[in-house]
PDB file of C-alpha atoms in Angstrom:
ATOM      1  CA  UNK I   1     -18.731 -16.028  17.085  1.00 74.00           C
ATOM      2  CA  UNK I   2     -15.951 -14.194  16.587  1.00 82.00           C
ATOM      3  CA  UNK I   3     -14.727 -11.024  18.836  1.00 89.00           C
ATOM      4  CA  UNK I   4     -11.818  -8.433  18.936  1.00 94.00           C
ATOM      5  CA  UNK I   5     -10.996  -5.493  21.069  1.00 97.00           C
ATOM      6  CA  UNK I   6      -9.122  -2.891  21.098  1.00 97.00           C
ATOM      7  CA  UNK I   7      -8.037  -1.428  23.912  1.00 95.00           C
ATOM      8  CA  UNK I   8      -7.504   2.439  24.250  1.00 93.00           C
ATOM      9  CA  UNK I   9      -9.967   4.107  21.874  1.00 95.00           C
ATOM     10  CA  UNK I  10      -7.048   7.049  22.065  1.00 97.00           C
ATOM     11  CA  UNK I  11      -3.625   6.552  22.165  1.00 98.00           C
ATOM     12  CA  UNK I  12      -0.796   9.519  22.417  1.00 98.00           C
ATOM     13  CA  UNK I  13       2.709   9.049  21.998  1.00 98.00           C
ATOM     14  CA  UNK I  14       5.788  11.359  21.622  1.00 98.00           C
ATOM     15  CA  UNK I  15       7.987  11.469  18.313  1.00 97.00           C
ATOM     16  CA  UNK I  16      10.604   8.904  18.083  1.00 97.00           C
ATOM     17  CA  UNK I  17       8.499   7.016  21.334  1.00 98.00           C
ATOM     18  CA  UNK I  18       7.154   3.105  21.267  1.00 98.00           C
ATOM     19  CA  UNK I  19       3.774   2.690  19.674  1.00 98.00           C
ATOM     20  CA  UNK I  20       1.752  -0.654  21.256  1.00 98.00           C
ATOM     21  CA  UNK I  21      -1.765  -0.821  20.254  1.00 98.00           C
ATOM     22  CA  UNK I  22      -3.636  -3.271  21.724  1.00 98.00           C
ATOM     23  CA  UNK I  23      -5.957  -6.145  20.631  1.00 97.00           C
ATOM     24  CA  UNK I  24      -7.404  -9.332  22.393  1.00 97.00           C
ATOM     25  CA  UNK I  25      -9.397 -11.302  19.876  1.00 94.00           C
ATOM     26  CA  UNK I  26     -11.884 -14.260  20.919  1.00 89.00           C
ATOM     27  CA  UNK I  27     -12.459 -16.760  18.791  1.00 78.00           C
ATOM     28  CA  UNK I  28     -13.403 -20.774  18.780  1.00 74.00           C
ATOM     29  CA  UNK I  29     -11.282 -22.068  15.990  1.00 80.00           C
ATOM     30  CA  UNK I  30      -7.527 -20.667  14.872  1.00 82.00           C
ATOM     31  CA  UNK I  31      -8.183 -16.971  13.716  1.00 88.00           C
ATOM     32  CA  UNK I  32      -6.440 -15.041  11.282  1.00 92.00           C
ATOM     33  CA  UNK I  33      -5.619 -11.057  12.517  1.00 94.00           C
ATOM     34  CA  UNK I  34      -4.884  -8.148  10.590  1.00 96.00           C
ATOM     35  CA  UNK I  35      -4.128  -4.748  11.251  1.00 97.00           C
ATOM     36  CA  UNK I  36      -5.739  -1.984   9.175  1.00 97.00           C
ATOM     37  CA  UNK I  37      -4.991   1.814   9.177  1.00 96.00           C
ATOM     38  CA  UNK I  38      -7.199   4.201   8.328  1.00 96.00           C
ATOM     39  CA  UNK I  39      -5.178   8.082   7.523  1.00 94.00           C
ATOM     40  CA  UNK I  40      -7.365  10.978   7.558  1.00 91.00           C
ATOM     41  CA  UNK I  41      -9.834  10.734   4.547  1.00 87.00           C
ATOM     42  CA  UNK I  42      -8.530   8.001   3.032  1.00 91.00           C
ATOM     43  CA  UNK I  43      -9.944   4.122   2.763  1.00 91.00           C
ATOM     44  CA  UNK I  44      -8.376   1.614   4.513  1.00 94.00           C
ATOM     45  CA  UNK I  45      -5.052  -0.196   4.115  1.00 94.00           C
ATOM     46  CA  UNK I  46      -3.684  -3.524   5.566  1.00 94.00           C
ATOM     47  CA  UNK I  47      -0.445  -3.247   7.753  1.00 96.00           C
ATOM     48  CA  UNK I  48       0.137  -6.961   8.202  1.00 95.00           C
ATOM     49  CA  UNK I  49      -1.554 -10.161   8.913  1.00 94.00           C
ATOM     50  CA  UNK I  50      -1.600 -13.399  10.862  1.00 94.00           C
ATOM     51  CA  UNK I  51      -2.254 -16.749   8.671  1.00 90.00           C
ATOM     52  CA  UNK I  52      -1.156 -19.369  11.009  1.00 79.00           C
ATOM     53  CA  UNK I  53       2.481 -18.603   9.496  1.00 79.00           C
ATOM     54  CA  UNK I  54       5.295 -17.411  11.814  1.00 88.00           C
ATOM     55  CA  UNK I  55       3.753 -16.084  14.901  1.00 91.00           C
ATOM     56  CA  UNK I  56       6.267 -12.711  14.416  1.00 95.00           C
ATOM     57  CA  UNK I  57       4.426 -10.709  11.562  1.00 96.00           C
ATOM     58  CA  UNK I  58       6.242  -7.780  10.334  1.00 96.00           C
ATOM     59  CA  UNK I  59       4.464  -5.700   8.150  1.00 95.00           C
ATOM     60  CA  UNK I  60       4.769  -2.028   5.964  1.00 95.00           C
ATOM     61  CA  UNK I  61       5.902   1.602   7.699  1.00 94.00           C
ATOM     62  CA  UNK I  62       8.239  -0.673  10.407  1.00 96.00           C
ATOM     63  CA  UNK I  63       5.134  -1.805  12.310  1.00 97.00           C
ATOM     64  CA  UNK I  64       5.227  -5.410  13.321  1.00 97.00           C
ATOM     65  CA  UNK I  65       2.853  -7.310  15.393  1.00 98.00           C
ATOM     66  CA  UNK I  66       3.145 -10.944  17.611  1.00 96.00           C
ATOM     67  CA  UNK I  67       0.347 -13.662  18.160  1.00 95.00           C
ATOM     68  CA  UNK I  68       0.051 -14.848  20.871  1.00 94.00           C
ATOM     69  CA  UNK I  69      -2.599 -17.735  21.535  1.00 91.00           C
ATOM     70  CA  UNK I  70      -2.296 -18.062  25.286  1.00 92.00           C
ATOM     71  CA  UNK I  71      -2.858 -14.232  25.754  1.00 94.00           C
ATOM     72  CA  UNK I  72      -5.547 -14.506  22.832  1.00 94.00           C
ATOM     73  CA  UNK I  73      -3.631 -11.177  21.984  1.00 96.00           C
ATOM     74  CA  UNK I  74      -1.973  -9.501  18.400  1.00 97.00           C
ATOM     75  CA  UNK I  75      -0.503  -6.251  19.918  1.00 98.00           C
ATOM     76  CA  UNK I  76       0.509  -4.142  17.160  1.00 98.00           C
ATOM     77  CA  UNK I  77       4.152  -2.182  17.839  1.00 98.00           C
ATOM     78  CA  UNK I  78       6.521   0.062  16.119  1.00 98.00           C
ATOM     79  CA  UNK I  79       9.789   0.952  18.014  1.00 97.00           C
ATOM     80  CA  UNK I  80       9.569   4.470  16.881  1.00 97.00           C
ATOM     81  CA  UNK I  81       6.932   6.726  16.105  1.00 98.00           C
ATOM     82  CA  UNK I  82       6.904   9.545  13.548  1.00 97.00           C
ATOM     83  CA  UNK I  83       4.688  12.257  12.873  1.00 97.00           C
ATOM     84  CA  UNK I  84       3.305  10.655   9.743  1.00 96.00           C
ATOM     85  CA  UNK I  85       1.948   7.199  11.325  1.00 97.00           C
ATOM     86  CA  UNK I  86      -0.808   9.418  13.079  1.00 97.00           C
ATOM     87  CA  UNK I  87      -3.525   7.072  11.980  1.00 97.00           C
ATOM     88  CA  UNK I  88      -6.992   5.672  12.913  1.00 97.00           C
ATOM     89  CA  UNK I  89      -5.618   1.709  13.770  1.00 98.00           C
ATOM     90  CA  UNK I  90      -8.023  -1.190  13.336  1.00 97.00           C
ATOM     91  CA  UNK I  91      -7.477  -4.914  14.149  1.00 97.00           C
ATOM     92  CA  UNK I  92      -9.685  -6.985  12.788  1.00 95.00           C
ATOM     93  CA  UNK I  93      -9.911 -11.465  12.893  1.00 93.00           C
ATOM     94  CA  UNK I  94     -11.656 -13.896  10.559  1.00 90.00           C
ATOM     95  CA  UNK I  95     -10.925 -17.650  10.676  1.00 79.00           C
ATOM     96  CA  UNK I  96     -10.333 -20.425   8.830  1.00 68.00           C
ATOM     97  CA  UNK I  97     -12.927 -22.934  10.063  1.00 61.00           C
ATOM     98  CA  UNK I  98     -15.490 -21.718   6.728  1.00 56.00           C
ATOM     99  CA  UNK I  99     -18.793 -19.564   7.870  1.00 57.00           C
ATOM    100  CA  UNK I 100     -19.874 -16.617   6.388  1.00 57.00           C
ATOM    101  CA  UNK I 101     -17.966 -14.097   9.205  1.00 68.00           C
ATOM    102  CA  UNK I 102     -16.224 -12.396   6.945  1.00 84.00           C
ATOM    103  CA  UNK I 103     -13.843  -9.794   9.210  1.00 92.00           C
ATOM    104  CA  UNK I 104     -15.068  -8.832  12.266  1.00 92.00           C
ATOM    105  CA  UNK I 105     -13.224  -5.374  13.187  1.00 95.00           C
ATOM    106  CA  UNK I 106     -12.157  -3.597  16.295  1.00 96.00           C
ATOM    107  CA  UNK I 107     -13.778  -0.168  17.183  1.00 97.00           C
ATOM    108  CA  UNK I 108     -10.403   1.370  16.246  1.00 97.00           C
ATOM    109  CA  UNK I 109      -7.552   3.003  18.156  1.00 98.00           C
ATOM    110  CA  UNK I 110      -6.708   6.825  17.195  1.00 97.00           C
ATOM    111  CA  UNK I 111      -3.014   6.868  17.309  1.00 98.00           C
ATOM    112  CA  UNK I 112      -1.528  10.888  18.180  1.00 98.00           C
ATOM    113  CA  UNK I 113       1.747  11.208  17.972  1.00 97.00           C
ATOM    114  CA  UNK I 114       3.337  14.522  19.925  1.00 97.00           C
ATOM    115  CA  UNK I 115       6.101  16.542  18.386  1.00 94.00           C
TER     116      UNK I 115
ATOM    117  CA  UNK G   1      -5.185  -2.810 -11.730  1.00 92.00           C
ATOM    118  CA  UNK G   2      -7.178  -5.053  -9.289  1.00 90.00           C
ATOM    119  CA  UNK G   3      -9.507  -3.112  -7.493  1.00 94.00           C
ATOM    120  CA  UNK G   4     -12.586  -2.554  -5.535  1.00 97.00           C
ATOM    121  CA  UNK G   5     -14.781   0.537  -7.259  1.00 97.00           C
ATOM    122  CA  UNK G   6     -17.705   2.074  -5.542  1.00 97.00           C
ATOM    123  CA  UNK G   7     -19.897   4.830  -6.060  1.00 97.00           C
ATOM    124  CA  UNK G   8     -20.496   7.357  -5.828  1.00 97.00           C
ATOM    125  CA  UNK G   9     -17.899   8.744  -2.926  1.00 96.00           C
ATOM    126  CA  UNK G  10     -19.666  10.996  -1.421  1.00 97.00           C
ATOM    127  CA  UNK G  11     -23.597  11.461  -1.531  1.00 97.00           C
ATOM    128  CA  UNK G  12     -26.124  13.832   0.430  1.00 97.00           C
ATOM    129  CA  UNK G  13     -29.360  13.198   0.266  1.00 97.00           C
ATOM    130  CA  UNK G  14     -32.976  13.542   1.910  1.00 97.00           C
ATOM    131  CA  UNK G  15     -34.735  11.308   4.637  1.00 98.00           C
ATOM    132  CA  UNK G  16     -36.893   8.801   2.827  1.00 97.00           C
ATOM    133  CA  UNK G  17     -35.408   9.241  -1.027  1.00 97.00           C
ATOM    134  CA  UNK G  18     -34.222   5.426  -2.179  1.00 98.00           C
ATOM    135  CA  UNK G  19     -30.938   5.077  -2.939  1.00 98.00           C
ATOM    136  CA  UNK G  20     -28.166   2.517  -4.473  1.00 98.00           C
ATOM    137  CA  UNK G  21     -24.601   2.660  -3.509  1.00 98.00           C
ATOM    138  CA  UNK G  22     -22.427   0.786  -6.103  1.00 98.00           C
ATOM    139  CA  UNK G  23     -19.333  -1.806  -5.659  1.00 98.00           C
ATOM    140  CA  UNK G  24     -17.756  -3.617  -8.316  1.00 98.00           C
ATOM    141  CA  UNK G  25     -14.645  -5.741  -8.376  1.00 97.00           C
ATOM    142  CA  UNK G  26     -12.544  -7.082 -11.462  1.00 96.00           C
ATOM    143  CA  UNK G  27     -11.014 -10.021  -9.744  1.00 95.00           C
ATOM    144  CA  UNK G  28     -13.454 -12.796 -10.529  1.00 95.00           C
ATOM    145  CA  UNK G  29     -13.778 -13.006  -6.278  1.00 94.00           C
ATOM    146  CA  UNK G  30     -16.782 -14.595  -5.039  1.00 93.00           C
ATOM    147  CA  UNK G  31     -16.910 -13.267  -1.421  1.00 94.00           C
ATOM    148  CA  UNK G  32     -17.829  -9.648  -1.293  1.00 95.00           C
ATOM    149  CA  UNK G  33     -18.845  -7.549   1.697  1.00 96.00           C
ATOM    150  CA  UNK G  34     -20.248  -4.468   2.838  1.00 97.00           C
ATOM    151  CA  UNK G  35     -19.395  -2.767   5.817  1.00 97.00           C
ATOM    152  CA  UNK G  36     -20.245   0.701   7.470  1.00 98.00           C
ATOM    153  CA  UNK G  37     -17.708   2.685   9.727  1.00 97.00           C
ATOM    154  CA  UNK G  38     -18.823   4.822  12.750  1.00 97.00           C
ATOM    155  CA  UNK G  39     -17.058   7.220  15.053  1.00 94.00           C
ATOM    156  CA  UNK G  40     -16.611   4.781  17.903  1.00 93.00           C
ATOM    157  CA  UNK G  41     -17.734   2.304  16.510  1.00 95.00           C
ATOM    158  CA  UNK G  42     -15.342   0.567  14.088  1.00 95.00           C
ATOM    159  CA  UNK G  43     -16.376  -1.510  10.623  1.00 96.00           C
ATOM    160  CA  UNK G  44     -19.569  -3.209  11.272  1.00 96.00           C
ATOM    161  CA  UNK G  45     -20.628  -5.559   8.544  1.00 95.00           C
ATOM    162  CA  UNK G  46     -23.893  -4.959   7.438  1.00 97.00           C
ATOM    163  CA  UNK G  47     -24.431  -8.148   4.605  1.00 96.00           C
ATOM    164  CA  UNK G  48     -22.334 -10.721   3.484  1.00 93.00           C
ATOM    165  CA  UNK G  49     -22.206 -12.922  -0.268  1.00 94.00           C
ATOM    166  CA  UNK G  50     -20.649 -15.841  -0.835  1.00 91.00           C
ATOM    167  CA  UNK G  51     -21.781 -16.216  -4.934  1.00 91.00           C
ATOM    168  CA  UNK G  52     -24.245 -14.934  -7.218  1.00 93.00           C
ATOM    169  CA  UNK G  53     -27.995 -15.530  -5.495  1.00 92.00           C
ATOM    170  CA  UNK G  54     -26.413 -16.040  -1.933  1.00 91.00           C
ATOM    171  CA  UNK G  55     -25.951 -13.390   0.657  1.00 94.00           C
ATOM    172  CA  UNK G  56     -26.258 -13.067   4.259  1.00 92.00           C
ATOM    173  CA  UNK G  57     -26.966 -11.067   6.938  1.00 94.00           C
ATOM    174  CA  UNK G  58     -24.001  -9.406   8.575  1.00 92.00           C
ATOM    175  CA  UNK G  59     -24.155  -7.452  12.412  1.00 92.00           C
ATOM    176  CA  UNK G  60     -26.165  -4.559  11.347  1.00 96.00           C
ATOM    177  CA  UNK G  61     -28.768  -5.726   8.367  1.00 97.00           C
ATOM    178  CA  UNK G  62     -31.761  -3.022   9.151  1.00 97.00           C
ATOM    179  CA  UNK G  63     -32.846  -0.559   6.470  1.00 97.00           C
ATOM    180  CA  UNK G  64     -30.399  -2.062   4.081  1.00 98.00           C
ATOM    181  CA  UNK G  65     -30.891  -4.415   0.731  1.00 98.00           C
ATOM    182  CA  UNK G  66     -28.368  -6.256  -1.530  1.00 97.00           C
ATOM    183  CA  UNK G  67     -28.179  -7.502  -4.692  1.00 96.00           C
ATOM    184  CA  UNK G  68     -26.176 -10.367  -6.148  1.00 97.00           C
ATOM    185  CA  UNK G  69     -27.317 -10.846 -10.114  1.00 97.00           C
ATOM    186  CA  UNK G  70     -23.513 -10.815 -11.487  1.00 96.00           C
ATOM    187  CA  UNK G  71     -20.305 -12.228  -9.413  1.00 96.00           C
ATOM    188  CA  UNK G  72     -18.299  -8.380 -10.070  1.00 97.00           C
ATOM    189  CA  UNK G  73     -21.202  -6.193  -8.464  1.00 98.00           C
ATOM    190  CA  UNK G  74     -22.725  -6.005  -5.510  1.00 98.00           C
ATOM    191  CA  UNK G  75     -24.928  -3.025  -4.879  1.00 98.00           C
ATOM    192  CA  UNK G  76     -26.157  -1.573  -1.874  1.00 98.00           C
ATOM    193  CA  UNK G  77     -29.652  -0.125  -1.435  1.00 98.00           C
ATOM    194  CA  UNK G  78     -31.449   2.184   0.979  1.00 98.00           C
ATOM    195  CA  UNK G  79     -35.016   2.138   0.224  1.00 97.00           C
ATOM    196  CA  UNK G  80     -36.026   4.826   2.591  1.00 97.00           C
ATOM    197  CA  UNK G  81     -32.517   6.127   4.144  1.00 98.00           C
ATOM    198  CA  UNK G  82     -32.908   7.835   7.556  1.00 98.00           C
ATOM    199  CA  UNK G  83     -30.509  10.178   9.269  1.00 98.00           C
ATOM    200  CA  UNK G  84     -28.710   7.183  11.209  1.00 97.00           C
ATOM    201  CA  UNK G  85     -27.903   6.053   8.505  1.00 98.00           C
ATOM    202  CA  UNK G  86     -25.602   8.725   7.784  1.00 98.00           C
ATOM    203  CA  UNK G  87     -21.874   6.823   7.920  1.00 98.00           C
ATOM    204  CA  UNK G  88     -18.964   6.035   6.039  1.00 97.00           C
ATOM    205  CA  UNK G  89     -19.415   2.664   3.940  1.00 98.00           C
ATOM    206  CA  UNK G  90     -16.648   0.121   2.540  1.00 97.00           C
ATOM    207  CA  UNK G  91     -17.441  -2.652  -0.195  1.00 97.00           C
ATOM    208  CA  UNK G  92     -15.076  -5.447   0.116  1.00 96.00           C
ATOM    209  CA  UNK G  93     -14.555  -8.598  -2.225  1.00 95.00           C
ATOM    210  CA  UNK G  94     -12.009 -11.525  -1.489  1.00 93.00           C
ATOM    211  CA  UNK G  95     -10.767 -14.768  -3.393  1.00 89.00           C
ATOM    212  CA  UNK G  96     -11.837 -16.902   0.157  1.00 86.00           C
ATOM    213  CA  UNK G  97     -13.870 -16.849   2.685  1.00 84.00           C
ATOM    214  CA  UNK G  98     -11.740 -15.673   5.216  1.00 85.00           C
ATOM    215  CA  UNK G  99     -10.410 -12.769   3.542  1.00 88.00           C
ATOM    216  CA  UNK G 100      -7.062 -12.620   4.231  1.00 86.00           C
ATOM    217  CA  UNK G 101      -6.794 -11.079   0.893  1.00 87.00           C
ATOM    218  CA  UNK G 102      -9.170  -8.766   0.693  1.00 91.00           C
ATOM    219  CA  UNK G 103      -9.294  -5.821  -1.579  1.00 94.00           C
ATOM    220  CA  UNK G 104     -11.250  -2.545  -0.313  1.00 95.00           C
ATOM    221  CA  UNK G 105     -13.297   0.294  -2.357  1.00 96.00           C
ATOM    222  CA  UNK G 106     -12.203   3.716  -1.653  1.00 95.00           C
ATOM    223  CA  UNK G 107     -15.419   4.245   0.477  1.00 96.00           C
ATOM    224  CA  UNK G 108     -18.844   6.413   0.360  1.00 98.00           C
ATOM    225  CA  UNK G 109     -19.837   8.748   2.814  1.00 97.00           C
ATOM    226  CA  UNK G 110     -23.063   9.224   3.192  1.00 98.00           C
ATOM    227  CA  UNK G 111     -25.312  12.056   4.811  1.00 98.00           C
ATOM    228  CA  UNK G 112     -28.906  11.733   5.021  1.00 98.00           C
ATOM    229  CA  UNK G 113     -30.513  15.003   5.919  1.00 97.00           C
TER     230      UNK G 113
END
């Protein structure tokens, strides 16, 4: 079965700071990973994905993220944060072997950013 | 416009009163999913379809029903909804079964009182 965690169920970072949030995924055949963010009282919306393309994803708002199979890890980064990318962060995997998974999501990461 | 429509988005109601939240797609996708979010907790997937007729149980199944008569709806039901069952709830639908494009409804929160 598939797995991911996040770790850090808070993160706070200043204005202008790095942003890393943190996922491991687990998983017995090549996964695909996305990262989903959630803004206050809104649905959800993808950020970028992993299909077993480039192993450098960039995706929308300047967030990119890297996969990384001997770490089992897609850390999600931005170089700088601004006030508006304070955001409820999930990573989520499903794979391409066929099964009825689905995605299997992360319990989330609240980013704060400090002014 | 391809989208994901539920509803309704937002709903209170009472312990024990059955209830049906709606999701339909426009995209001719055969996978569809519904999921419930949780403080804490992240998306859990609560059941699964892969076509008409054929669904599946996802992490968190209990007190929950689904329906799969037509390939652009897949409704949710809570025959006797209980207060933990008070949560935020996402219908998804994708072209494959990995859904690595999938398209989400806007959500429906739900309080059961």
């Amino acid at each position: 079965a598939q797995s991911v965690t996040q770790l850090g169920s808070h993160v706070s970072v200043s204005e202008g700071a790095l942003v890393l949030l943190r996922c491991n995924y687990s998983s017995s055949v090549p996964p695909y990973l996305f990262w989903y963010v959630q803004y206050p009282n809104q649905g959800l919306q993808l950020l970028l994905k992993y299909t077993s393309a480039a192993t450098l994803v960039k995706g929308i708002n300047g967030f990119e993220a890297e996969f990384k199979k001997s770490e089992t890890s897609f850390h999600l980064t931005k170089p700088s944060a601004h006030m508006s990318d304070a955001a409820e962060y999930f990573c989520a995997v499903s794979y391409s072997g066929g099964g009825a998974d689905g995605l299997t999501f992360g319990k989330g990461t609240h980013l704060i950013i400090q002014p | 416009e391809a989208q994901v429509t539920q509803n309704p988005r937002y709903l209170i109601t009472v312990t024990g009163k059955k209830l049906t939240v709606t999701c339909s797609q426009n995209m001719n996708h055969e996978y569809m999913s519904w999921y419930r979010q949780d403080p804490g907790l992240g998306l859990r997937q609560i059941y699964y379809s892969m076509n008409v007729e054929v669904t599946d149980k996802g992490d968190v199944p209990e007190g929950y029903k689904v329906s799969r008569k037509e390939k652009r709806n897949f409704p949710l039901i809570l025959e006797s909804p209980s207060p933990n069952q008070t949560s935020l709830y996402f219908c998804a639908s994708s072209l494959g079964q990995s859904f690595t494009e999938a398209f989400f409804g806007q959500g429906t929160r739900l309080t059961v009182v």
